[in-house]
Structure formats: structure tokens, C-alpha cells
PDB file of C-alpha atoms in Angstrom:
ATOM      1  CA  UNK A   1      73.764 162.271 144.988  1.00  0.00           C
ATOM      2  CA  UNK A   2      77.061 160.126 145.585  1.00  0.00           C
ATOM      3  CA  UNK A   3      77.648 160.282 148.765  1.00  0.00           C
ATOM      4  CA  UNK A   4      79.786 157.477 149.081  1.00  0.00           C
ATOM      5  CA  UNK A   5      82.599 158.030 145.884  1.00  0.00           C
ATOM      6  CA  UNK A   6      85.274 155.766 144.691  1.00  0.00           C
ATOM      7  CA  UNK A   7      87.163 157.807 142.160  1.00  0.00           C
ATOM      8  CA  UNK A   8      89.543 155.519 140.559  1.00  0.00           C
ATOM      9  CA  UNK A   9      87.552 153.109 138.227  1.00  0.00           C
ATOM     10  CA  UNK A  10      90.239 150.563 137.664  1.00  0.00           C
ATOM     11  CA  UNK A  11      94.062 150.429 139.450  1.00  0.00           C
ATOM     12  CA  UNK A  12      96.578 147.942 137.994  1.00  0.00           C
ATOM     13  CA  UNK A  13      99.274 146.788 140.308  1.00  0.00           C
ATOM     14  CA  UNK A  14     102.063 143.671 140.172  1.00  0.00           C
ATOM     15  CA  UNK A  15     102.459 140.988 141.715  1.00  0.00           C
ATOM     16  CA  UNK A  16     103.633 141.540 145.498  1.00  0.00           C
ATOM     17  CA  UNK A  17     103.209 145.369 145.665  1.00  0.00           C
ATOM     18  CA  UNK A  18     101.122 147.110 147.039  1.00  0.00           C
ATOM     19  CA  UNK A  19      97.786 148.083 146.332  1.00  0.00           C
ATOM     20  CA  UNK A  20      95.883 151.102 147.760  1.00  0.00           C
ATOM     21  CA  UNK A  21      91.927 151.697 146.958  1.00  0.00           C
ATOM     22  CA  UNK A  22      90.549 155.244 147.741  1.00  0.00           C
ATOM     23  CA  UNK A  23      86.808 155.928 148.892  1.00  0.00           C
ATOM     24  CA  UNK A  24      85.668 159.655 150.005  1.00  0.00           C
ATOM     25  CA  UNK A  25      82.318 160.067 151.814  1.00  0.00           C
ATOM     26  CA  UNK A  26      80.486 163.128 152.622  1.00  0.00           C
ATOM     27  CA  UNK A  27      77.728 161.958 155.010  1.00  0.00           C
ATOM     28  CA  UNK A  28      78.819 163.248 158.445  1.00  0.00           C
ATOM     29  CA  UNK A  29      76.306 160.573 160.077  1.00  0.00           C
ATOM     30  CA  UNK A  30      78.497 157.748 158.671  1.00  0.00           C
ATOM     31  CA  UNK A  31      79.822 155.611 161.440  1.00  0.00           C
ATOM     32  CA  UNK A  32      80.669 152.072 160.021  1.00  0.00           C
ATOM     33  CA  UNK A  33      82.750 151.521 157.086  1.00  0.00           C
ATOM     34  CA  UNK A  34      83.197 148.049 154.873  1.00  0.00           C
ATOM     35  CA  UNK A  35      84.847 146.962 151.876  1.00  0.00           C
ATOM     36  CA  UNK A  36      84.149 144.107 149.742  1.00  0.00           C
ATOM     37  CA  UNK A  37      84.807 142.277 147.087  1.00  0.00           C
ATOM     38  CA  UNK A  38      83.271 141.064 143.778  1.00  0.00           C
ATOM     39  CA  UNK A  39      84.461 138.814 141.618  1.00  0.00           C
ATOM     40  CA  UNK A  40      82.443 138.069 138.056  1.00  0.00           C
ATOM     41  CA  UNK A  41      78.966 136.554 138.455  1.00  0.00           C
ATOM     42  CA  UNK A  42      79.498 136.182 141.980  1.00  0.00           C
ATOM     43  CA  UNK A  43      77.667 138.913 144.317  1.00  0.00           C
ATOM     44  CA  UNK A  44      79.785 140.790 146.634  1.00  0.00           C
ATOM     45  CA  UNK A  45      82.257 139.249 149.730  1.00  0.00           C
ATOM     46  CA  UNK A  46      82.445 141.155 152.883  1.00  0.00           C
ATOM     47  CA  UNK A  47      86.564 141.711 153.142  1.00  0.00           C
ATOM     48  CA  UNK A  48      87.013 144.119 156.223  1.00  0.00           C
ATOM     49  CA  UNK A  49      85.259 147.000 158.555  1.00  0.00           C
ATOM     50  CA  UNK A  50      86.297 149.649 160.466  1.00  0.00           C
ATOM     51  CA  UNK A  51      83.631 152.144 163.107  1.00  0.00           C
ATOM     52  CA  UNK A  52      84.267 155.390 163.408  1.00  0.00           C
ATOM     53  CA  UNK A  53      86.033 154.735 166.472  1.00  0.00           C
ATOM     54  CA  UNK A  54      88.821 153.625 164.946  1.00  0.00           C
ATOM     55  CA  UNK A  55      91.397 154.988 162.779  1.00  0.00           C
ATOM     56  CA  UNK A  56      92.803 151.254 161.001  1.00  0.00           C
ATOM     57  CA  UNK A  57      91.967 147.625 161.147  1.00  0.00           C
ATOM     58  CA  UNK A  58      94.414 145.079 160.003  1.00  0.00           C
ATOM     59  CA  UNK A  59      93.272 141.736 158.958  1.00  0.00           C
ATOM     60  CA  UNK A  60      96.219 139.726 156.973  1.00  0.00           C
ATOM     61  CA  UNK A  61      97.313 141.048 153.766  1.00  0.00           C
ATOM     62  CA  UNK A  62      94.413 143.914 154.557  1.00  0.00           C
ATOM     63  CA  UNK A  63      94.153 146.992 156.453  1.00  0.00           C
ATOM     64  CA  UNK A  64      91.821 149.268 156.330  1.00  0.00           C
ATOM     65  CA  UNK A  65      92.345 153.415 157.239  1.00  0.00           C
ATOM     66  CA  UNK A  66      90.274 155.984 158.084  1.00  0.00           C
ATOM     67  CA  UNK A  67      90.358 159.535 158.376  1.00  0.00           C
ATOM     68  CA  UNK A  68      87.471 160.990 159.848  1.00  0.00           C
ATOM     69  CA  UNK A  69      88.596 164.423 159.319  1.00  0.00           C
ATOM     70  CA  UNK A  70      89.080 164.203 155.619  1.00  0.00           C
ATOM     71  CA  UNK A  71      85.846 161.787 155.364  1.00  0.00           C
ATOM     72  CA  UNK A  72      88.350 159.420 153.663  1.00  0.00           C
ATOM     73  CA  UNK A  73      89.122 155.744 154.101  1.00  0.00           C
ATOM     74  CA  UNK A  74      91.588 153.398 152.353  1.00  0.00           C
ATOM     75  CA  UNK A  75      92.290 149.722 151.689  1.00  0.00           C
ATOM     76  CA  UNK A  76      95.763 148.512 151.137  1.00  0.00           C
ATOM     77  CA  UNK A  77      96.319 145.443 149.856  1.00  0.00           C
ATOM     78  CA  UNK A  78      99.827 143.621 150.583  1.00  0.00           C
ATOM     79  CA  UNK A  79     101.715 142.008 148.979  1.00  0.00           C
ATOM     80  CA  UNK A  80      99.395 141.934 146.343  1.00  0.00           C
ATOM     81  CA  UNK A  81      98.250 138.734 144.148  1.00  0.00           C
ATOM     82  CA  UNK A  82      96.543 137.890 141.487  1.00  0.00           C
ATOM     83  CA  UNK A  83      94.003 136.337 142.925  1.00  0.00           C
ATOM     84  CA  UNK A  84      92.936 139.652 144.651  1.00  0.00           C
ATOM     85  CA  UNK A  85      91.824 140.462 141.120  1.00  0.00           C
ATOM     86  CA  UNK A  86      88.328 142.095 141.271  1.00  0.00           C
ATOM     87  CA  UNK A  87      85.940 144.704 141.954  1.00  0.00           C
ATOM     88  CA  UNK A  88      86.118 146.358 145.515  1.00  0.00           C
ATOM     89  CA  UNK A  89      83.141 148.344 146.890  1.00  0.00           C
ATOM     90  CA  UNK A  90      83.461 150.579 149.457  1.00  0.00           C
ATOM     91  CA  UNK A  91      80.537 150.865 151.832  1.00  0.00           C
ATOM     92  CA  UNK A  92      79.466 153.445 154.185  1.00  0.00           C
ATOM     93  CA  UNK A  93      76.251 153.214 157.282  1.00  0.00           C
ATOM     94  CA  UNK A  94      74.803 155.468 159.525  1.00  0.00           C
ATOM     95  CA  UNK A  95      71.980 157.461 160.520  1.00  0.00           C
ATOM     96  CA  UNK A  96      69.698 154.994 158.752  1.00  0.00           C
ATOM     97  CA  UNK A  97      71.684 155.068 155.871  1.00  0.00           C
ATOM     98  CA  UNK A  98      73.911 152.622 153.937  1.00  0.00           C
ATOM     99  CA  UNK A  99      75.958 153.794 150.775  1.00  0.00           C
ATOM    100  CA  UNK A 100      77.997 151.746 148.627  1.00  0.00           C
ATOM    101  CA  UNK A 101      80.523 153.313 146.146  1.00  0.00           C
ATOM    102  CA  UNK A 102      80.700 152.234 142.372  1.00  0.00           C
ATOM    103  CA  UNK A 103      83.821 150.376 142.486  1.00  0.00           C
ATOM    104  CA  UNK A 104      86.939 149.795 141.717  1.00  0.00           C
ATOM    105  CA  UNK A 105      88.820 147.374 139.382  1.00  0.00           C
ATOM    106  CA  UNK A 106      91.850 146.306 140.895  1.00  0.00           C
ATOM    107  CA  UNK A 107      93.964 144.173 138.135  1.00  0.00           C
ATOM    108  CA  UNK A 108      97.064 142.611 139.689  1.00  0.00           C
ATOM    109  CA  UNK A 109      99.421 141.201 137.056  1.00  0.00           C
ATOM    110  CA  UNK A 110     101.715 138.583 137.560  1.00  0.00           C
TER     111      UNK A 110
ATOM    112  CA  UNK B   1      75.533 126.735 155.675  1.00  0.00           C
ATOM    113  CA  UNK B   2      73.669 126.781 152.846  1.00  0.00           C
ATOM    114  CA  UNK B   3      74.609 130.817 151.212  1.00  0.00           C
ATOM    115  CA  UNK B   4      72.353 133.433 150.138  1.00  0.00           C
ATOM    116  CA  UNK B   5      70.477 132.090 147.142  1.00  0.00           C
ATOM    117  CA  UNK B   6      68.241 134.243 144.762  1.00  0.00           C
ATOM    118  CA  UNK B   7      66.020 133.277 141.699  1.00  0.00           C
ATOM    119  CA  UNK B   8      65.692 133.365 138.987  1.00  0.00           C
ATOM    120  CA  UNK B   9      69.255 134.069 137.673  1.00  0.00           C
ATOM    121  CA  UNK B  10      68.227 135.460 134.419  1.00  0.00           C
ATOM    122  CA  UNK B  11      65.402 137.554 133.520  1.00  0.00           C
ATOM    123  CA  UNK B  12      64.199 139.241 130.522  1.00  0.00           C
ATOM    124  CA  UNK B  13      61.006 141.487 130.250  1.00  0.00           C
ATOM    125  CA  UNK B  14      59.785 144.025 128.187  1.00  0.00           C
ATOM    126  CA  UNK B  15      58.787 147.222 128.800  1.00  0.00           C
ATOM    127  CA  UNK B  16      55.589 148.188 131.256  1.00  0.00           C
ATOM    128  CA  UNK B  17      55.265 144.619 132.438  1.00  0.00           C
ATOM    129  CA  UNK B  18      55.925 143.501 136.066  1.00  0.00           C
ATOM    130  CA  UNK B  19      58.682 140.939 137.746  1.00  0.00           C
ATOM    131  CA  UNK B  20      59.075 139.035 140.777  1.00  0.00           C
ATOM    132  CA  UNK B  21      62.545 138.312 142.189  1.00  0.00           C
ATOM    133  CA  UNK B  22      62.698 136.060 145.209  1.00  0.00           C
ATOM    134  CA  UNK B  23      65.497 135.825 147.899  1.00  0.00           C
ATOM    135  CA  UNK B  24      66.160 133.053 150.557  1.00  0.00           C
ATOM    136  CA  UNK B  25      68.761 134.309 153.531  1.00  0.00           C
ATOM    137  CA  UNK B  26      71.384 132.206 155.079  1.00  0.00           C
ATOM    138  CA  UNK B  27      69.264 130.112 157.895  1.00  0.00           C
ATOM    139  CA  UNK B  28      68.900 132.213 161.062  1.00  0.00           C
ATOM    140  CA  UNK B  29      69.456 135.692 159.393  1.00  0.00           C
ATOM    141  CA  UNK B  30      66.519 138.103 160.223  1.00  0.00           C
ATOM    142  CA  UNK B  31      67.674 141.033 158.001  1.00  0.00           C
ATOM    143  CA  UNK B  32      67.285 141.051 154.164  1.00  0.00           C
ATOM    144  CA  UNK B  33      68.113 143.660 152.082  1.00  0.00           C
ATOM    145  CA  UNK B  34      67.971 144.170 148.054  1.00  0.00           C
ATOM    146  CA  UNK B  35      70.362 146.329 145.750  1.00  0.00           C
ATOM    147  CA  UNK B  36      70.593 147.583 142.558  1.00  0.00           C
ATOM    148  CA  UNK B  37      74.003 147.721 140.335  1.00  0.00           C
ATOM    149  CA  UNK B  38      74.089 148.968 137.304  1.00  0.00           C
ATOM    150  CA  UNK B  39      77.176 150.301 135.209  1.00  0.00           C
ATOM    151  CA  UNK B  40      78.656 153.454 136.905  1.00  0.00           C
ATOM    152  CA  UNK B  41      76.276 153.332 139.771  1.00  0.00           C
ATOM    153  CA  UNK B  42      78.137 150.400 142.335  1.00  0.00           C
ATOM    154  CA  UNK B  43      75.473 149.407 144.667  1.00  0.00           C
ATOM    155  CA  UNK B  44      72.122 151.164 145.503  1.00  0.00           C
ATOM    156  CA  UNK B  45      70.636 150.329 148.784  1.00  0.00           C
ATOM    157  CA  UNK B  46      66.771 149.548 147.324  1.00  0.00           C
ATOM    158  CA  UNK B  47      65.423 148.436 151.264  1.00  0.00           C
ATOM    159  CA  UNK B  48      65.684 146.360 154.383  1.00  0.00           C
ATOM    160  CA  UNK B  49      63.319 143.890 156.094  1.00  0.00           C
ATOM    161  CA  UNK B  50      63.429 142.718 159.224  1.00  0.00           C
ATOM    162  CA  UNK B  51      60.839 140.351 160.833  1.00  0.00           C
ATOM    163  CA  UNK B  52      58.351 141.126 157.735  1.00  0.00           C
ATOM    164  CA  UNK B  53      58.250 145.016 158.126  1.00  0.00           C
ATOM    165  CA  UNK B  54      60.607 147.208 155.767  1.00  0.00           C
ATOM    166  CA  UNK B  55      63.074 149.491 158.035  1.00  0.00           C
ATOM    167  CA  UNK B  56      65.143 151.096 155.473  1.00  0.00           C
ATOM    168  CA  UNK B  57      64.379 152.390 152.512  1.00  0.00           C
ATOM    169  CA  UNK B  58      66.501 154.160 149.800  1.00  0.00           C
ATOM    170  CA  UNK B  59      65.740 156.437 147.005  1.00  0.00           C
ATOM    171  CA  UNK B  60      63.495 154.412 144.499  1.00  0.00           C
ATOM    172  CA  UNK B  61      60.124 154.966 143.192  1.00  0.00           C
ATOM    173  CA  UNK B  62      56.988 153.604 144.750  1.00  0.00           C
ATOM    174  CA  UNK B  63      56.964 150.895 141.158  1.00  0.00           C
ATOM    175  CA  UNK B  64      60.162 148.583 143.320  1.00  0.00           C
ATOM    176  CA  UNK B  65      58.140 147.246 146.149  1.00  0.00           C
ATOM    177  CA  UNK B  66      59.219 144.137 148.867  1.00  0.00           C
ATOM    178  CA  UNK B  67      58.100 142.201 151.679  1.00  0.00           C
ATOM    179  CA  UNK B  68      59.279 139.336 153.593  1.00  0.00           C
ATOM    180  CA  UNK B  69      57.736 136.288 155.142  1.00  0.00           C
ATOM    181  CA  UNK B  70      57.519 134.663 158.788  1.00  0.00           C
ATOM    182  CA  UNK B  71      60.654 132.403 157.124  1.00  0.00           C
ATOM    183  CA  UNK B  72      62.346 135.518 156.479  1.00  0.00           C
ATOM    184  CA  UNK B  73      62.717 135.121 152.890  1.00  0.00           C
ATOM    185  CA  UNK B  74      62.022 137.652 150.659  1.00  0.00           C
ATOM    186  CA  UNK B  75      60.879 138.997 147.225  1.00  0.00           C
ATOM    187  CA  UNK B  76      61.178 142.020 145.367  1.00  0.00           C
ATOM    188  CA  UNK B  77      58.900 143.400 142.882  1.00  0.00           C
ATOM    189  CA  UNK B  78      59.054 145.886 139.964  1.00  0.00           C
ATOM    190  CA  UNK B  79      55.330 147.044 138.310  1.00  0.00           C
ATOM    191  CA  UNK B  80      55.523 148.993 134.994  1.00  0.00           C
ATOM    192  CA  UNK B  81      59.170 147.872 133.706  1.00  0.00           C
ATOM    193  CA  UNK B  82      61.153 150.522 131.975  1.00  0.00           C
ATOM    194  CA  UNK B  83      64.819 150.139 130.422  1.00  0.00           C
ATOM    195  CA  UNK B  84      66.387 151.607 132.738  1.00  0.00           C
ATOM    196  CA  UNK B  85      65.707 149.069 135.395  1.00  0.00           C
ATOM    197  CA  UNK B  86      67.437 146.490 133.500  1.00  0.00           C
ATOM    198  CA  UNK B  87      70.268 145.949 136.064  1.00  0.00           C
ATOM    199  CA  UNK B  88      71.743 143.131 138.402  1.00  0.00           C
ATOM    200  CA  UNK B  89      69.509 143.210 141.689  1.00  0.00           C
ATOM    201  CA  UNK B  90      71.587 141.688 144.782  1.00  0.00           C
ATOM    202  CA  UNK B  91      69.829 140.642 147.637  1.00  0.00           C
ATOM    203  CA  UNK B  92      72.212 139.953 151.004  1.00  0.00           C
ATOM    204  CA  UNK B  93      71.515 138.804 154.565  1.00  0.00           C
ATOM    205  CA  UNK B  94      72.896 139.163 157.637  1.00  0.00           C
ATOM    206  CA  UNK B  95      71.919 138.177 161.662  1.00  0.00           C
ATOM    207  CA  UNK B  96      70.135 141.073 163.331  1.00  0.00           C
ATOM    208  CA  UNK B  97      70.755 144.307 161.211  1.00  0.00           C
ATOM    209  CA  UNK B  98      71.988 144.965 157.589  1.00  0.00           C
ATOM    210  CA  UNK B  99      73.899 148.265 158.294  1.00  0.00           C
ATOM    211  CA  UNK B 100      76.034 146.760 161.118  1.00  0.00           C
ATOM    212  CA  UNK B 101      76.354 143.431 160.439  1.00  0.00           C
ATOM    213  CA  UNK B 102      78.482 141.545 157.741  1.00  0.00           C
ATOM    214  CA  UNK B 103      75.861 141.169 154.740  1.00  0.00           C
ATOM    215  CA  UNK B 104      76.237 138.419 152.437  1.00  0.00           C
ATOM    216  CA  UNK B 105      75.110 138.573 149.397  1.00  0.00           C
ATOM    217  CA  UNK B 106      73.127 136.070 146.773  1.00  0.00           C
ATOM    218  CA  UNK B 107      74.933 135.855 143.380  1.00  0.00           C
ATOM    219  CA  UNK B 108      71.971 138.386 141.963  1.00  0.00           C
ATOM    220  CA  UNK B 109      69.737 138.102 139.445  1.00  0.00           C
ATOM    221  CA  UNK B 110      70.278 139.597 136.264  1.00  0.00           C
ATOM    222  CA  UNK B 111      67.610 141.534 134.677  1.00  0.00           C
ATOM    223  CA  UNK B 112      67.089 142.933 131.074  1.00  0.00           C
ATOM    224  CA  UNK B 113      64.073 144.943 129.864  1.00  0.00           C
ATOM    225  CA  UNK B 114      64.050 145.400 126.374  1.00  0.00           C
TER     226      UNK B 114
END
């Protein structure tokens, strides 16, 4: 069972807009929330977290949201660039638990 | 520091054999834990050891096995290879706890049964 779904496969976006990534969970015990990043042949890059205590982290160009009510979390990305161009997981913990989603392709053209 | 390293990078078996991955945390990380990726699937949390003893486990057969050693690194195993475990694996480590913590993770090791 998914618990943890990403349900766009692949977003395109240019150059200094900006780009949002979706992730929807359905594990009520969920309490810590991560995204990362995965470029080709590289494993995956912890980006940014939010706990269920919060409802948005900011770190730079990234902020994460979270909506506890609609089990639904978000990364925006801005501006974007190029260089952001990779695979983002979403991950979700708690209750002995970890989930990861199956990613999405974020392609930022110049 | 010296990253998350994992070998070998490239693996290819065939059917009903076994494999041995190995994975060596950043220095002073406790908590190792192995995933599987495959096309569609993102990450699937395989397990978690801590100070040699697994904690977590996810939803895999008895055939992926682990264990860990007083230098905290770690190996995975597979016994009786089928094609659908051809996948990258992904170990990552992090300080104290693997759900918590920031993980970071090895480059994988890439792993074809034919």
C-alpha cells in the first residue's frame, strides 16, 4: 500500500518561477516530514523537514508546507534553476514507520 | 567527512543465487538503514540497525536479511535471487536514529538478476 504518494511523475518549470511538488500521506501516525533530492547515479540529498508541529519551514529558495488536516505537504521551489533539476522524494516517519514517495521529476528549463 | 560509501557498485546475478551488499556509515553514525528503488516504487524502507540489532523493519520477505557490526557498518543480503529484485539498493546513515535524523545516503548499488 502507498501510503506516502507523490502524484505528479515529472513537473517542468522555467527558469526563475516557481516550482511546487505535491506529496499526500495517509498514515495518521506520521509526525516528521522530509524531502530530498536525487540527482543521476548519486543516492538521495536530504533538502528540508518539517514535524508535525509545524505548518512551514523556510530554508532559502525552499519552503516546505504542511497541512495536517488534508495529510498534504508541499515543496516550493523559488526562483527556480536549472540546477534544481532532479528527482525529489518526499518522505514521511512515525509510529515506527518511514515512507518515501516515488518521486518526482522536476525539469527546470532555462 | 568521509560520505556514505557502499560496494560493490554494480552487480549482476542470476536467478536463485545469493548476494552480499556491504555499507560503511559516515564515522560516528550509529543508525544504518537499507532501501530499495525500483521504477514506480521511489524508496522502500527494507530495515534499520542500530548498535548491531535491527529496529525497523519494512515489508520484505524473510530471503533480504542484514546485520551490522561493533564498527557499525553494515551488509545486506538477498538468498534465492529472483528478477524482480533487480533494483538499486541505497543504504543511508545518520547519528542516533534513521526516522528523525537527516539520513545520508551511499550512491547505491545497482543490482541486475537476469
Amino acid at each position: 500500500d502507498q501510503q506516502v504518494k507523490q502524484n505528479s511523475p515529472s513537473l517542468s518549470v522555467q527558469e526563475g518561477r516557481i516550482s511546487i511538488l505535491n506529496c499526500d500521506y495517509t498514515n495518521s501516525m506520521f509526525d516528521y516530514f522530509l524531502w530530498y533530492k536525487k540527482y543521476p547515479a548519486e543516492g538521495p540529498t536530504f533538502l528540508i523537514s518539517i514535524s508535525s508541529i509545524k505548518d512551514k519551514n523556510e530554508d532559502g529558495r525552499f519552503t516546505v508546507f504542511l497541512n495536517k488536516s488534508a495529510k498534504h505537504l508541499s515543496l516550493h521551489i523559488v526562483p527556480s534553476q536549472p540546477g534544481d533539476s532532479a528527482v525529489y522524494f518526499c518522505a514521511a516517519s512515525g509510529g515506527n514507520d518511514m515512507r518515501f514517495g516515488a518521486g518526482t521529476r522536476l525539469t527546470v528549463k532555462p | 567527512k568521509a560520505g556514505v560509501t557502499q560496494t560493490p557498485r554494480y552487480l549482476i546475478k542470476t536467478r536463485g543465487q545469493q548476494v552480499t551488499l556491504s555499507c560503511s556509515p559516515i564515522s560516528g553514525h550509529r543508525s544504518v538503514s537499507w532501501y530499495q528503488q525500483t521504477p514506480g516504487q521511489g524508496l522502500q524502507f527494507l530495515f534499520e540497525y542500530f548498535s548491531e540489532t535491527q529496529r525497523n523493519k519494512g515489508n520484505f520477505p524473510g530471503r533480504f536479511s542484514g546485520r551490522q557490526f561493533s564498527n557499525s557498518r553494515s551488509e545486506m543480503n538477498v538468498s534465492t535471487l529472483e528478477l524482480g529484485d533487480s533494483a538499486l539498493y541505497l543504504c543511508a546513515s545518520s547519528f542516533l536514529d534513521s526516522f528523525t535524523d537527516t539520513q545520508y545516503f551511499g550512491p547505491g548499488t545497482r543490482l541486475t538478476v537476469l
